XYZ file of C-alpha atoms in Angstrom:
751
model
C 0.369 0.024 -0.316
C 2.182 2.599 1.287
C 4.978 1.784 -2.206
C 1.686 2.920 -4.525
C 1.036 5.487 -2.208
C 5.298 6.545 -3.046
C 4.682 5.376 -7.115
C 1.819 7.775 -7.229
C 2.854 10.774 -6.066
C 6.594 9.878 -7.500
C 3.862 10.339 -10.897
C 2.319 13.446 -9.347
C 2.670 16.967 -11.680
C 5.220 19.452 -10.172
C 4.913 21.768 -8.892
C 3.917 25.027 -10.133
C 7.385 27.010 -9.473
C 8.947 24.825 -11.668
C 6.615 26.275 -14.267
C 8.830 28.040 -15.303
C 11.119 25.696 -16.264
C 11.640 25.599 -20.577
C 13.604 22.861 -22.212
C 16.471 24.783 -24.215
C 15.852 23.107 -28.014
C 12.254 24.532 -27.721
C 12.357 27.770 -25.541
C 14.309 28.250 -29.295
C 11.565 27.371 -30.956
C 9.457 29.665 -29.039
C 7.163 27.126 -27.598
C 7.198 25.720 -23.491
C 7.550 21.876 -23.081
C 6.277 20.116 -19.716
C 10.418 19.514 -17.002
C 9.618 15.984 -16.574
C 9.759 15.039 -21.004
C 12.544 16.828 -20.730
C 13.917 15.474 -18.384
C 12.983 11.693 -19.941
C 14.006 12.994 -22.943
C 18.332 14.216 -22.386
C 18.341 10.690 -20.757
C 17.222 9.723 -23.772
C 19.589 11.018 -25.646
C 22.241 9.927 -22.531
C 20.997 6.425 -23.186
C 21.619 6.614 -27.876
C 24.938 8.341 -27.085
C 25.803 5.652 -25.104
C 24.181 2.803 -26.668
C 26.411 4.466 -29.444
C 30.304 4.797 -28.300
C 29.038 0.902 -27.264
C 28.592 -0.402 -30.933
C 30.903 2.334 -32.348
C 33.338 0.137 -29.556
C 32.741 -3.507 -29.933
C 32.836 -2.631 -33.814
C 36.806 -1.256 -32.786
C 37.387 -4.416 -30.387
C 36.160 -6.911 -33.588
C 37.914 -5.219 -35.517
C 41.228 -5.451 -33.893
C 40.154 -9.386 -33.505
C 40.853 -10.051 -37.018
C 43.011 -7.762 -37.944
C 45.320 -11.042 -39.258
C 48.489 -9.241 -41.252
C 50.332 -6.540 -41.570
C 48.862 -3.055 -41.228
C 50.429 -0.062 -41.973
C 48.224 3.395 -40.484
C 48.925 5.808 -43.757
C 45.922 5.921 -45.459
C 43.791 3.359 -43.821
C 40.732 5.390 -42.624
C 39.350 2.575 -41.339
C 42.594 1.754 -39.063
C 42.657 5.043 -38.234
C 39.092 5.586 -37.107
C 38.946 2.444 -35.304
C 42.240 2.683 -33.423
C 40.584 7.205 -32.799
C 37.749 5.074 -31.078
C 39.285 3.650 -28.435
C 40.706 6.483 -27.780
C 38.215 8.402 -26.912
C 36.286 6.152 -25.065
C 38.829 5.517 -22.077
C 39.811 8.477 -21.796
C 35.859 9.436 -21.238
C 35.091 6.292 -19.800
C 37.833 3.777 -19.392
C 37.401 0.585 -21.246
C 35.477 -3.144 -19.988
C 37.247 -5.453 -18.684
C 36.121 -7.914 -22.223
C 38.605 -5.251 -24.257
C 41.410 -5.541 -23.114
C 42.697 -9.242 -24.253
C 41.802 -8.029 -27.712
C 43.865 -4.780 -27.688
C 46.675 -6.590 -25.814
C 46.901 -9.544 -28.609
C 47.150 -7.032 -30.714
C 49.122 -4.406 -29.313
C 52.619 -7.571 -29.272
C 51.591 -9.758 -31.745
C 53.652 -6.991 -33.839
C 50.244 -6.534 -37.250
C 50.743 -2.943 -36.733
C 53.604 -0.289 -36.689
C 54.711 0.535 -33.233
C 52.535 4.020 -33.755
C 49.652 2.135 -33.286
C 50.940 -0.746 -30.736
C 51.952 2.713 -28.682
C 48.911 3.993 -29.022
C 46.930 1.303 -28.466
C 48.767 0.503 -24.867
C 48.636 4.973 -23.159
C 44.466 4.037 -24.264
C 44.679 1.184 -22.026
C 42.718 1.646 -18.979
C 39.806 0.020 -17.372
C 36.527 1.370 -15.963
C 36.744 -1.042 -13.292
C 39.390 -3.767 -13.746
C 41.748 -5.745 -15.778
C 41.257 -9.656 -15.737
C 44.149 -11.614 -15.241
C 44.235 -14.492 -17.838
C 44.215 -10.753 -19.640
C 47.490 -10.447 -18.909
C 49.447 -13.527 -18.851
C 48.044 -14.699 -22.939
C 49.903 -10.738 -23.513
C 53.433 -11.784 -21.599
C 53.708 -15.097 -23.576
C 53.878 -12.705 -26.643
C 57.179 -11.055 -24.773
C 58.152 -15.551 -25.394
C 57.779 -14.192 -29.857
C 60.274 -11.460 -28.982
C 57.255 -10.515 -32.704
C 57.151 -6.687 -31.124
C 59.673 -4.647 -30.933
C 62.074 -3.932 -27.393
C 59.744 0.291 -26.897
C 56.992 -1.859 -27.146
C 57.621 -4.599 -24.780
C 58.998 -1.499 -22.474
C 55.765 0.187 -22.579
C 53.914 -2.992 -21.856
C 56.999 -3.579 -18.707
C 55.735 0.521 -17.790
C 51.515 -0.846 -18.002
C 51.874 -3.632 -16.300
C 53.406 -1.545 -13.484
C 51.594 1.251 -13.865
C 47.609 -0.708 -13.539
C 49.249 -3.846 -11.126
C 46.384 -2.527 -8.547
C 43.690 -3.007 -11.310
C 43.758 -6.748 -11.844
C 41.610 -8.770 -10.415
C 44.426 -11.491 -9.445
C 47.874 -11.868 -9.595
C 48.317 -15.759 -8.704
C 48.939 -17.121 -12.778
C 51.212 -13.647 -13.002
C 53.072 -14.521 -10.195
C 53.609 -18.485 -11.770
C 55.371 -15.915 -14.462
C 58.310 -14.972 -11.408
C 60.710 -17.409 -13.895
C 59.817 -15.607 -16.979
C 60.118 -11.788 -15.934
C 63.333 -12.651 -14.166
C 64.722 -13.503 -16.898
C 64.056 -9.903 -19.031
C 66.715 -8.705 -15.695
C 69.424 -9.069 -18.549
C 68.549 -6.436 -20.638
C 69.466 -2.468 -19.751
C 67.213 -0.887 -20.600
C 64.033 -3.989 -19.310
C 65.713 -4.420 -16.357
C 64.684 -1.472 -13.821
C 61.704 -1.943 -15.146
C 61.675 -5.249 -14.547
C 63.133 -4.955 -10.823
C 59.663 -2.982 -10.282
C 57.752 -5.958 -11.031
C 58.951 -8.330 -9.730
C 59.572 -5.867 -6.230
C 55.837 -5.786 -6.033
C 55.715 -9.825 -7.183
C 58.267 -10.597 -4.597
C 57.713 -13.593 -1.871
C 59.846 -15.391 0.240
C 58.979 -19.129 -1.760
C 60.800 -16.547 -4.551
C 63.569 -15.685 -2.680
C 66.052 -18.302 -4.078
C 70.580 -18.741 -4.340
C 70.326 -18.104 -8.379
C 68.827 -15.099 -8.260
C 70.619 -13.234 -5.505
C 73.521 -14.488 -7.554
C 72.090 -12.864 -10.409
C 70.666 -9.686 -9.117
C 74.927 -9.719 -7.662
C 76.958 -10.098 -11.145
C 74.479 -8.283 -12.814
C 75.567 -4.923 -10.024
C 78.830 -5.610 -10.511
C 78.088 -5.830 -13.699
C 76.199 -2.098 -13.588
C 77.267 -0.692 -10.848
C 75.359 -0.288 -7.050
C 71.589 1.154 -9.199
C 69.504 1.987 -7.596
C 66.771 -0.346 -8.415
C 68.203 -3.608 -7.924
C 69.577 -2.110 -4.795
C 65.418 -2.386 -4.227
C 65.480 -6.050 -4.804
C 68.321 -7.126 -2.747
C 67.823 -5.653 0.007
C 63.492 -7.032 -0.245
C 65.326 -11.095 -0.918
C 67.518 -9.803 2.219
C 64.955 -9.271 4.895
C 62.377 -12.549 3.431
C 66.244 -14.581 3.463
C 68.962 -12.680 5.395
C 71.181 -15.447 5.631
C 71.515 -15.432 1.806
C 71.990 -11.781 1.575
C 75.258 -11.474 3.033
C 75.872 -7.850 1.577
C 76.050 -4.864 3.030
C 72.927 -2.725 1.428
C 72.837 1.301 2.560
C 69.914 1.272 5.198
C 68.604 4.583 4.384
C 65.375 4.462 1.995
C 65.647 6.016 -0.888
C 63.415 7.057 -3.664
C 64.201 3.361 -5.960
C 61.875 3.397 -9.078
C 61.391 6.092 -12.037
C 57.923 6.997 -12.330
C 55.726 4.335 -14.427
C 52.796 6.345 -14.828
C 53.247 9.877 -17.621
C 51.051 7.998 -20.222
C 48.392 6.746 -17.884
C 48.641 8.525 -14.576
C 45.794 11.517 -16.222
C 43.418 9.829 -18.272
C 43.098 7.318 -15.109
C 42.239 10.606 -12.680
C 39.851 12.029 -15.508
C 37.718 8.566 -16.229
C 37.644 7.817 -12.678
C 35.939 11.333 -12.115
C 33.465 10.951 -15.070
C 32.869 7.732 -14.008
C 32.376 8.316 -10.141
C 29.728 12.525 -11.049
C 27.658 9.771 -13.499
C 27.397 6.743 -12.165
C 26.728 6.593 -8.029
C 26.913 2.690 -8.045
C 30.944 3.300 -10.223
C 32.072 3.613 -6.522
C 30.895 -0.695 -5.574
C 32.757 -1.217 -8.983
C 36.202 0.188 -9.449
C 38.159 -2.272 -7.182
C 36.057 -2.644 -5.090
C 34.940 -0.070 -2.660
C 32.234 1.227 -1.731
C 33.807 4.326 0.234
C 34.575 7.646 -2.091
C 38.618 6.593 -3.855
C 40.788 9.253 -4.230
C 42.079 9.687 -7.345
C 45.327 8.004 -7.265
C 44.713 3.914 -7.832
C 48.061 4.043 -4.493
C 44.298 5.181 -1.636
C 43.038 2.648 -1.463
C 42.099 2.329 1.844
C 39.953 -0.667 1.684
C 41.131 -4.858 1.102
C 37.490 -6.263 -0.949
C 38.846 -7.907 -4.047
C 37.264 -5.662 -6.286
C 33.692 -7.193 -8.140
C 33.709 -9.374 -9.976
C 31.585 -12.970 -10.322
C 34.742 -15.136 -10.533
C 37.247 -13.690 -7.975
C 33.660 -14.144 -5.004
C 33.958 -17.811 -6.612
C 37.454 -18.134 -5.691
C 37.110 -16.401 -2.495
C 34.595 -18.544 -1.001
C 36.361 -22.046 -2.682
C 39.514 -20.002 -0.966
C 37.367 -20.256 1.943
C 36.372 -23.865 2.032
C 40.699 -25.016 1.859
C 41.765 -22.629 4.501
C 38.798 -24.111 6.313
C 39.628 -27.540 6.242
C 43.939 -26.607 6.789
C 43.594 -23.213 8.731
C 46.578 -24.105 10.700
C 49.011 -24.980 7.578
C 52.342 -22.972 7.139
C 52.832 -23.784 3.449
C 49.630 -21.840 2.619
C 49.840 -18.205 2.779
C 46.174 -16.255 3.569
C 44.521 -13.032 2.076
C 43.932 -10.251 3.324
C 40.904 -10.056 1.495
C 39.721 -13.089 3.409
C 40.844 -10.757 7.053
C 37.442 -10.130 8.008
C 37.500 -9.855 12.097
C 40.486 -10.256 15.123
C 40.573 -14.502 16.255
C 41.446 -14.170 11.903
C 44.133 -12.574 12.159
C 45.225 -14.044 15.736
C 45.175 -18.016 13.666
C 46.337 -16.987 10.965
C 49.572 -14.227 11.622
C 52.617 -16.339 10.616
C 51.274 -17.648 6.626
C 49.130 -13.522 6.326
C 49.954 -12.405 2.752
C 49.764 -8.884 2.145
C 48.307 -7.070 -0.260
C 50.720 -5.448 -3.580
C 49.499 -2.192 -3.039
C 50.578 -1.189 0.293
C 48.087 1.937 0.267
C 45.466 -0.850 1.701
C 47.555 -1.040 4.441
C 46.816 2.131 6.461
C 43.830 2.292 6.773
C 43.177 -1.634 8.612
C 43.909 -1.892 11.567
C 44.086 -6.014 11.536
C 46.878 -5.426 9.773
C 48.041 -2.630 10.795
C 47.754 -4.543 14.193
C 49.728 -6.844 12.207
C 52.246 -4.300 11.443
C 52.764 -3.872 15.364
C 53.346 -7.969 16.746
C 54.798 -9.507 13.326
C 58.054 -6.995 12.853
C 58.303 -8.178 9.397
C 60.936 -6.496 7.695
C 59.254 -6.784 4.825
C 55.891 -5.781 5.691
C 57.736 -1.704 6.280
C 60.025 -2.082 3.325
C 57.224 -1.963 0.749
C 55.234 -0.080 2.595
C 57.915 2.469 3.326
C 58.631 2.201 -0.545
C 54.954 3.109 -1.691
C 55.092 5.907 1.180
C 58.475 7.701 -0.337
C 56.655 7.359 -3.765
C 53.846 7.957 -3.039
C 54.437 11.629 -1.069
C 57.228 12.657 -3.962
C 54.459 12.468 -6.079
C 51.056 13.888 -4.409
C 53.028 17.018 -3.188
C 50.504 20.059 -4.047
C 53.585 22.664 -3.868
C 57.001 20.821 -5.359
C 54.834 18.892 -8.257
C 53.052 22.029 -10.572
C 49.324 21.736 -11.696
C 48.532 19.682 -8.589
C 46.927 23.211 -6.088
C 43.063 21.387 -7.368
C 43.749 18.243 -5.415
C 45.418 19.601 -2.036
C 42.031 18.607 0.041
C 42.724 15.603 -1.104
C 47.127 15.434 -0.560
C 45.129 16.422 3.085
C 43.444 13.139 3.601
C 46.339 11.481 2.675
C 48.750 13.216 4.949
C 46.023 12.780 7.863
C 46.347 9.312 6.910
C 49.595 8.763 6.977
C 49.969 10.340 10.400
C 47.185 8.971 12.527
C 48.787 5.232 10.859
C 51.701 6.178 12.831
C 50.223 7.290 15.873
C 48.344 4.321 15.525
C 51.993 1.392 15.887
C 53.142 4.999 17.598
C 56.795 5.088 15.007
C 57.641 7.291 12.508
C 58.121 6.560 8.543
C 61.364 7.074 7.738
C 59.712 8.315 4.116
C 58.122 10.906 5.511
C 61.312 12.190 6.963
C 62.719 11.752 3.782
C 59.300 13.490 2.792
C 59.663 16.345 4.664
C 63.703 17.053 4.409
C 63.494 17.635 1.024
C 59.612 19.468 0.541
C 60.000 21.747 3.596
C 62.588 24.140 1.596
C 60.094 24.767 -0.656
C 56.964 25.251 1.234
C 55.459 28.013 2.333
C 53.935 27.169 5.872
C 50.388 26.914 4.139
C 49.597 24.473 2.620
C 48.783 21.383 4.585
C 49.618 23.034 8.346
C 48.336 21.491 10.701
C 49.436 17.747 8.529
C 52.589 18.638 8.113
C 53.142 19.982 11.278
C 52.272 16.254 12.354
C 53.899 14.139 10.618
C 56.673 16.648 12.277
C 56.076 14.975 15.602
C 57.242 11.602 14.504
C 60.508 12.443 12.944
C 62.614 9.073 13.996
C 65.646 9.361 15.614
C 68.308 9.690 13.323
C 71.806 12.483 12.551
C 71.811 16.075 14.083
C 73.531 16.758 11.052
C 71.504 15.794 9.198
C 68.252 16.698 11.008
C 70.408 21.261 11.326
C 70.610 20.786 7.366
C 67.512 18.811 6.364
C 64.833 19.913 8.571
C 66.022 22.794 11.866
C 67.066 25.850 8.796
C 64.659 25.398 6.703
C 62.133 24.885 9.860
C 63.190 28.285 11.172
C 63.460 30.542 7.715
C 59.439 29.316 8.993
C 59.685 30.591 11.647
C 60.457 32.904 12.037
C 58.811 35.074 9.481
C 55.249 33.678 9.931
C 52.327 34.741 12.112
C 52.021 34.352 16.029
C 50.008 30.880 15.539
C 52.105 29.678 12.908
C 55.241 29.590 16.015
C 53.166 28.256 18.598
C 52.109 25.370 16.364
C 55.850 24.421 15.920
C 56.802 24.952 19.255
C 54.097 22.779 19.656
C 54.770 19.734 17.424
C 58.381 19.537 19.092
C 57.368 19.226 21.853
C 55.712 16.079 20.640
C 58.229 14.823 18.978
C 60.411 15.331 21.914
C 57.360 13.606 24.012
C 57.873 10.797 21.217
C 61.442 10.484 21.289
C 61.384 10.049 25.514
C 58.176 7.741 24.628
C 60.542 5.707 22.564
C 63.392 5.239 24.556
C 61.748 4.673 28.074
C 59.141 1.967 25.660
C 62.478 0.106 24.583
C 64.833 1.119 27.217
C 65.669 -2.255 27.939
C 64.505 -4.017 24.952
C 67.569 -6.515 23.686
C 65.242 -7.247 19.942
C 68.011 -6.709 17.507
C 64.860 -5.325 14.597
C 64.190 -2.368 17.316
C 68.799 -2.106 17.649
C 68.782 -2.300 14.070
C 65.782 0.441 13.319
C 66.751 2.599 15.095
C 70.440 3.091 14.771
C 70.663 5.405 18.026
C 72.231 4.419 20.782
C 71.733 5.524 24.493
C 74.276 8.587 23.840
C 73.084 9.459 20.756
C 69.241 9.470 21.634
C 70.867 12.050 24.698
C 72.941 14.259 22.111
C 69.147 14.655 19.514
C 67.276 15.372 23.096
C 69.819 18.089 23.794
C 70.013 19.345 19.840
C 66.703 19.631 20.689
C 66.281 21.204 23.214
C 68.922 24.214 22.310
C 66.880 24.605 18.748
C 63.581 24.743 21.033
C 65.314 27.676 23.046
C 66.742 29.727 20.346
C 63.753 29.731 18.604
C 61.462 30.612 21.268
C 63.568 32.875 22.211
C 64.131 34.951 19.542
C 60.094 34.738 18.568
C 59.306 36.749 22.249
C 61.827 39.191 21.182
C 59.131 39.752 18.495
C 56.474 39.031 19.698
C 56.618 41.487 22.257
C 56.776 38.981 25.132
C 53.298 36.874 24.232
C 51.347 35.415 26.372
C 49.926 33.677 24.216
C 53.302 32.231 22.850
C 54.892 32.261 26.537
C 52.125 30.161 27.340
C 52.823 26.347 23.925
C 57.475 27.487 24.764
C 56.693 27.132 28.856
C 54.248 24.046 28.085
C 57.636 22.560 26.293
C 59.722 22.977 29.310
C 58.005 21.197 31.517
C 58.052 17.926 29.174
C 62.363 18.596 29.443
C 62.635 19.887 33.204
C 60.942 15.962 34.208
C 62.929 13.854 32.271
C 65.331 12.304 34.395
C 62.699 10.711 37.094
C 60.091 10.185 34.675
C 61.440 9.133 31.333
C 64.502 8.210 32.812
C 66.854 10.056 30.630
C 70.025 11.444 31.691
C 69.797 14.860 30.373
C 68.108 18.002 32.260
C 68.358 21.806 30.264
C 67.118 25.075 31.427
C 65.307 27.500 29.447
C 67.356 30.474 28.007
C 67.446 33.596 30.451
C 65.532 35.143 27.368
C 62.390 32.100 28.443
C 62.786 32.477 31.447
C 62.961 36.217 32.901
C 59.814 36.611 30.560
C 57.929 34.172 32.118
C 58.675 35.558 35.667
C 57.689 38.695 34.116
C 55.031 37.758 32.403
C 51.685 40.067 33.091
C 49.368 36.206 33.139
C 49.416 34.604 36.258
C 49.076 30.788 34.171
C 52.532 31.448 32.926
C 53.579 32.670 35.587
C 52.110 29.581 38.157
C 53.782 27.254 35.233
C 56.881 29.306 35.550
C 56.885 27.635 39.251
C 55.540 24.433 38.853
C 58.698 23.612 36.335
C 61.424 24.864 38.827
C 59.287 22.570 41.544
C 59.850 19.893 38.424
C 63.671 20.496 38.031
C 64.863 20.710 41.206
C 63.228 17.696 42.578
C 65.028 15.955 39.214
C 68.300 17.587 40.283
C 67.419 16.287 44.248
C 67.131 12.512 43.274
C 70.065 13.070 40.435
C 72.466 14.525 43.365
C 71.594 10.701 45.371
C 72.599 8.133 42.822
C 75.465 10.478 42.600
C 76.656 10.182 46.196
C 74.406 6.697 46.792
C 77.212 5.814 44.592
C 75.345 2.234 43.957
C 75.941 2.537 40.748
C 78.257 3.465 38.722
C 76.746 6.901 36.039
C 77.724 6.484 32.375
C 75.392 10.730 32.523
C 76.690 12.832 35.296
C 74.585 16.523 35.474
C 77.882 18.638 34.563
C 77.533 21.244 37.599
C 76.282 24.366 35.034
C 73.495 23.108 35.280
C 73.277 23.307 38.736
C 74.832 26.000 38.902
C 72.117 27.934 36.704
C 69.414 26.215 37.838
C 70.375 28.173 41.942
C 70.914 31.156 39.706
C 67.300 31.629 38.314
C 66.517 29.815 42.047
C 67.940 33.341 43.659
C 65.835 35.451 40.841
C 62.917 33.617 42.041
C 62.483 33.887 45.944
C 64.332 36.951 45.243
C 61.164 38.214 43.559
C 58.541 36.478 44.541
C 58.949 36.603 47.982
C 62.050 38.584 49.644
C 62.011 41.658 47.005
C 65.319 41.123 47.259
C 65.923 40.007 43.049
C 67.420 44.146 42.131
C 70.030 43.031 44.761
C 70.795 39.536 44.915
C 70.607 38.088 41.614
C 73.561 36.656 40.290
C 72.332 35.193 36.819
C 74.699 37.976 33.799
C 70.930 38.226 31.915
C 69.093 38.622 35.017
C 67.306 41.374 37.516
C 70.281 42.919 39.254
C 70.205 46.815 39.123
C 71.488 49.677 41.645
C 69.584 51.096 43.378
C 70.623 55.014 41.720
C 69.358 53.485 39.375
C 66.143 52.626 40.225
C 65.886 55.644 42.614
C 66.176 56.973 38.485
C 61.988 54.745 37.801
C 60.848 56.577 39.689
C 59.195 54.341 41.608
C 58.724 54.178 45.429
C 58.251 50.993 46.563
C 60.612 49.695 43.926
C 62.098 46.234 46.122
C 58.021 45.784 46.407
C 57.817 45.574 42.404
C 57.787 41.694 41.462
C 56.651 39.799 45.572
C 53.478 37.614 44.997
C 51.781 40.765 45.749
C 52.131 43.557 43.977
C 53.474 41.679 41.106
C 51.411 42.303 37.522
C 50.216 38.812 37.731
C 49.134 38.422 40.992
C 47.452 42.484 42.121
C 44.424 41.123 40.990
C 44.498 37.900 43.323
C 45.560 40.357 45.479
C 43.327 42.932 45.487
C 40.024 40.033 45.581
C 41.961 38.901 48.596
C 41.666 42.548 50.050
C 38.161 42.922 48.884
C 37.371 39.517 51.098
C 38.849 40.614 54.402
C 38.324 44.549 54.861
C 35.100 44.817 52.744
C 34.870 48.525 53.801
C 38.167 49.585 53.111
C 37.808 51.048 48.879
C 42.074 51.913 49.448
C 43.031 49.085 48.597
C 46.115 49.450 50.638
C 48.752 46.545 49.051
C 50.349 46.318 52.208
C 47.538 46.078 54.688
C 49.325 42.273 53.738
C 52.075 41.141 56.187
C 52.358 39.163 58.836
C 49.340 36.828 59.537
C 47.562 38.284 57.011
C 50.834 37.618 54.540
C 50.190 33.603 55.459
C 45.689 33.987 54.584
C 46.583 35.609 51.622
C 49.274 32.416 50.432
C 45.981 29.913 51.391
C 43.707 32.065 49.767
C 46.345 31.720 46.150
C 46.575 28.112 46.802
C 42.579 28.627 47.677
C 42.798 30.293 43.077
C 44.453 26.883 41.720
C 47.636 28.124 41.605
C 49.220 24.402 42.243
C 52.116 25.861 40.617
C 52.851 28.364 43.285
C 52.291 26.072 46.030
C 54.425 23.413 45.031
C 57.594 26.083 43.907
C 56.841 28.318 47.774
C 57.174 25.231 49.659
C 60.049 23.615 48.006
C 62.156 26.978 47.864
C 60.832 29.296 50.602
C 62.445 26.807 54.022
C 59.548 28.913 56.117
C 56.779 28.031 54.670
C 58.334 24.056 53.489
C 59.138 23.237 57.591
C 54.721 24.783 58.364
C 54.147 23.207 55.804
C 55.878 19.153 57.101
C 54.638 20.081 60.335
C 51.514 20.299 59.729
C 51.931 17.475 57.568
C 52.926 15.452 60.448
C 50.394 17.188 62.936
C 47.529 15.627 61.018
C 48.686 12.605 60.743
C 48.731 12.452 64.530
């Protein structure tokens, strides 16, 4: 009944406000038409156009299938017509799966001229998927050598580019040895290595193949594509590859996507706009897809009946022999955490490593099983993608900025999940920061900064610190705050890594970090000194802005607790350019935060001194006397300001507040000595005023000198009740009289 009413509703005539809409053709003839009929006519025209294109494509495919002898393009109107048809349809909406078998066969059979074969291969853009059988059949044509070397090379590039569009890859994996035999061709070698890199499994690694690669390396020199394949072999079988390979990741392979990249993007966008169902057909995912095939976020087999049947067969096999180590478990079948646990030792990762980033089960696998081959594949893929898609490094890519933001966000979330930074992201930052304007993808880039892995300081200085400084000093206040925040998170991630792996004896962790305790201490110290320097300059540039000072003190709140909280034998005091602006700040939040930081510095330094004096263990690192001396100078200045009103006389720091009385008298300030104690301090006068109003409600003179003696202690209790815990712990730990009183009160409370 409801359905019938709905259908009747749809058949009702349009509302009155739609009656003014007209069809363009009718308008030209001077008469109006029914809008409903207009829409239907447009749809019918589109259907006729699609049917016409489909007929033309079928006619073209039939023509190419029946080509017998060698045909020349010149003065052959029929060939030119059908070739143009294939090109236009392929570039507009992609080719159907059944067209690849015909076109690959004719392009590789040598029946047509190379110019025609080249145009055919460049037009092989899929609308959905590419059948594996078509690819295997095409590879068989390479055995008879009827096509030229340039066509073979172009076919390999096409195969690498379209690798993720192939519906199945089992039979292609079986051709591993055939592809390996092409390594002897110097022109094809880089692309063959790239293809083998995508196909390699552990069972693919054989001693004779390793020897062949080593011989080629001796012949050709240290080529990046050979190093890539050898590195992957070494990860699978380290006992077979005994040579030392460069540990630093680099761009191993040349970009193969050139002729097809724009066409793939255009076809995808056009099909997505014209058909909402296309989302589920294109690589079998119901999620909105990126313009890049490499950014697929789902691990679903392409939607074809043959694949679904194969999946069901594979599931039955796995149910029978679930724990067999001889069989691999495809990730397409991985649906639950229990399946992950059952098949964790024979899980087969996908060729398209980008799909790993948003699959929690695979990320759990990476956390549990430190399979370096997986990391190597992921680093390679990510490095290539970041390099090719960076919107401020690649021309004509501004239109894809939002998409690149989403990708960077996904990478950052993956790093947070794994609690580990990617070396490919580090290289991307080092290469792109000198070209970055500080605006494009700002939050995403700064988040990636917080996960830069531990490395060499000289490299970080030239590739990271120096470019960042130029942006930092010339950008807005909020950019400066964002940079300080990301550097604080970077420090915390380094310290957390140290805590997690402090007692770890894992060789893989040692290899991946390549960082000793002394190296970590040096890197952390250089980072803290760097932040101290840029903070000092930034405060001068921004006139000691309160907002900026908050982020800087937040950074030093982590620094002051490194010894006790993170078990790192290092403490570095903030520079005078940070300490004194915080001490004289007009904001009570910053002053309270500084008090807490100095209290934690004292706690850490006392613990370090006790460990040194106990001599229970031989300490590899000891704090220098300069650290204690600088702390004492700061404490004298703080106590002199906030408590004893003697900062101008007793501050001994070279950049401190010490001034002669004659100079102070020239300021015309009557009570200059008490100008910065807890009553008269600019950040505390608001509290003092409220205290006077509560203690003497009838007194309107606001006489701050009344706060002394017992009233001073009452005022302290009032400050503590206002949430100034930093001030409380500082005064109780650094002022003898208050410290003794607090201890006695605590003992009385216990009694």
